[in-house]
């Protein structure tokens, strides 16, 4: 009798588990695309595999992104490369050729990492002028983060439009679009710098000067460069 | 008799200095906050949150499986279990009490680690309270509810600490790979492989359901009824594993 009861309880629990699993599977949306539907964008996918096996994809994306920032914020032209630096900058024109693949690695791990699309596309497109790569990155971001109620989604769209105008040097429209992307108190520094430089290209020296003031206030570590920029702009404003 | 056993397990773990994990957590988190505030100021809050949740999960996972595996095996080895079994105590009460004791200690640990994380986020970045952080930690605890029961039952099956820990670790990894297993089993045509992958998919707990920490930055909000179903799924899975563990334990002769 006891054995029958044990088997019965076990059976009831197993059926309950099976039904629950079916109910969850019918509605549950997995946060990330499955491995089988994607391709690895790295030759050394240790971080990717670690993220997948331990359920830490978001953290793995952060690590790749920090590596990207270290690469992009590495030594500038003329400075010696750090010994043992993982990525070598482009020897011909210092064009940070690895920037796009690194951004792709980060968003492969976490396609909802909107900072990568914003900062990555601004650096690749506006600064390095490799518009095709920047457009690919932004379009991926728009597809993955489709949500018309979310400001981040629209910012990606405006950034895409701004890139298009920048390519044909229509700076008035670039400014128009970028003003929708930039939130003066929140945006990453690169976006504020791109907007300030575009104001300058469009001969809006006063607006550029004001924006550099904001950059200097928000990012004290940039004080030296901000001072030089503001001094140069003050001369232009005075001679205008 | 369950509560005294659970209380005894909590005291035993405190004596075993399980709260040193908290010290490690604080060191890792403060270090991470200092490093990432300079390396990635724009994403500082996100990086600190991700590292914090990963550390809460991994530290608790390690503490949980080590504690669970040693619960019964150590008592058998030290022969203290013989003394307990002479008392008017059902074996299922003993198993459940020991299991609940480990969960209580893990819960306290997680709460303390979460408090450190929230304080750090508040002071180190312009972070604002997000309910998803709370739900992420709740689901981490439910992952532990499952894996501790698996580790405890594995220790009764294998009667070897190393094998039980290795088995629990394997279940942890496969459980996070559950969605991939389902897709693979749909795509594979060889019948034996298909059956094997499907069986693995249904046998191993799906930890991806409980991986809300990876859903923190996703535009869609997770419906509450799905969260409720997932939590219920974890409890039923745990009940089955503990039930099997109790059956094995009740067959042991002391």
XYZ file of C-alpha atoms in Angstrom, chain B residues 16-173:
158
model
C 31.631 26.937 9.634
C 32.163 30.654 8.851
C 29.876 30.691 5.825
C 29.482 34.462 6.213
C 33.081 34.927 5.068
C 31.471 34.835 1.626
C 30.042 38.253 2.422
C 33.525 39.603 3.032
C 34.669 38.215 -0.319
C 31.611 39.747 -1.972
C 32.338 43.186 -0.491
C 35.968 43.012 -1.643
C 35.013 41.977 -5.198
C 32.263 44.593 -5.447
C 34.291 47.520 -4.117
C 37.165 46.526 -6.420
C 34.808 46.255 -9.399
C 33.213 49.626 -8.618
C 36.604 51.340 -8.442
C 37.876 49.737 -11.650
C 34.744 50.175 -13.752
C 34.001 53.737 -12.646
C 37.217 54.731 -14.417
C 37.083 52.259 -17.332
C 33.437 52.593 -18.289
C 31.791 55.583 -16.589
C 28.778 55.562 -18.960
C 27.794 51.995 -18.090
C 29.039 51.909 -14.523
C 25.643 51.135 -12.917
C 24.960 48.346 -15.399
C 28.391 46.745 -14.958
C 28.240 46.940 -11.144
C 24.710 45.451 -11.188
C 25.774 42.600 -13.489
C 28.895 41.789 -11.487
C 26.920 42.024 -8.236
C 24.172 39.662 -9.383
C 26.698 37.228 -10.890
C 28.664 37.193 -7.620
C 25.509 36.763 -5.518
C 24.546 33.796 -7.695
C 27.945 32.113 -7.984
C 29.017 32.612 -4.362
C 25.654 31.341 -3.105
C 25.744 28.449 -5.579
C 29.158 27.336 -4.370
C 28.281 27.766 -0.698
C 24.947 25.996 -1.278
C 26.258 22.887 -3.016
C 29.207 22.461 -0.638
C 26.919 22.798 2.373
C 24.251 20.497 0.900
C 26.661 17.769 -0.170
C 28.347 17.713 3.224
C 25.086 17.815 5.203
C 24.480 14.098 5.411
C 27.796 12.653 4.214
C 29.761 14.355 6.981
C 27.308 13.161 9.613
C 27.600 9.598 8.297
C 31.389 9.877 8.268
C 31.513 11.302 11.812
C 28.897 8.746 12.886
C 26.873 11.500 14.576
C 23.907 10.453 12.455
C 23.623 7.205 14.463
C 22.886 9.254 17.550
C 20.190 11.229 15.740
C 18.551 8.128 14.328
C 18.035 6.707 17.817
C 15.669 9.606 18.532
C 11.968 9.677 17.622
C 12.675 11.399 14.350
C 11.312 10.563 10.885
C 13.961 10.409 8.235
C 12.035 12.820 6.001
C 11.983 15.293 8.899
C 15.746 15.021 9.157
C 16.257 15.557 5.393
C 13.781 18.438 5.218
C 15.169 20.114 8.344
C 18.736 19.938 7.048
C 17.634 21.217 3.631
C 15.651 24.139 5.084
C 18.580 25.040 7.344
C 20.857 25.466 4.323
C 18.219 27.545 2.540
C 17.805 29.861 5.549
C 21.539 30.498 5.714
C 21.693 31.111 1.944
C 18.711 33.475 2.153
C 20.381 35.552 4.884
C 23.588 35.615 2.863
C 21.771 36.749 -0.266
C 19.925 39.499 1.620
C 23.197 40.812 3.038
C 24.897 40.692 -0.360
C 21.935 42.469 -1.987
C 22.134 45.212 0.668
C 25.837 45.710 -0.104
C 25.077 45.841 -3.833
C 22.265 48.397 -3.425
C 24.433 50.601 -1.158
C 27.292 50.455 -3.632
C 25.022 51.278 -6.571
C 23.529 54.177 -4.647
C 26.895 55.680 -3.717
C 29.024 54.794 -6.743
C 26.642 55.654 -9.575
C 23.474 57.529 -10.451
C 21.445 54.328 -10.047
C 17.722 54.304 -9.260
C 15.730 51.483 -7.688
C 14.428 48.974 -10.222
C 11.894 46.271 -9.229
C 13.501 43.894 -11.721
C 16.614 43.837 -9.528
C 14.483 42.520 -6.687
C 12.890 39.866 -8.934
C 16.306 38.895 -10.288
C 17.503 38.166 -6.757
C 14.316 36.249 -5.925
C 14.827 34.036 -8.979
C 18.485 33.513 -8.034
C 17.228 32.200 -4.690
C 14.798 29.875 -6.468
C 17.675 28.535 -8.591
C 19.418 27.759 -5.303
C 16.300 26.074 -3.924
C 16.525 23.651 -6.846
C 20.282 23.104 -6.976
C 20.617 22.566 -3.210
C 17.972 19.824 -3.403
C 19.819 18.297 -6.369
C 23.149 18.417 -4.494
C 21.614 16.877 -1.388
C 20.009 14.035 -3.335
C 23.184 13.527 -5.398
C 25.184 13.137 -2.181
C 22.781 10.382 -1.106
C 23.000 8.628 -4.478
C 26.769 8.822 -4.998
C 27.874 8.899 -1.331
C 30.924 10.794 -2.561
C 31.461 14.503 -2.000
C 33.480 15.091 -5.171
C 31.078 13.189 -7.448
C 28.032 14.898 -5.941
C 29.586 18.353 -6.400
C 30.628 17.536 -9.978
C 27.126 16.242 -10.733
C 25.500 19.379 -9.289
C 27.843 21.573 -11.313
C 26.944 19.640 -14.460
C 23.210 20.058 -13.761
C 23.816 23.787 -13.231
C 25.512 24.148 -16.617
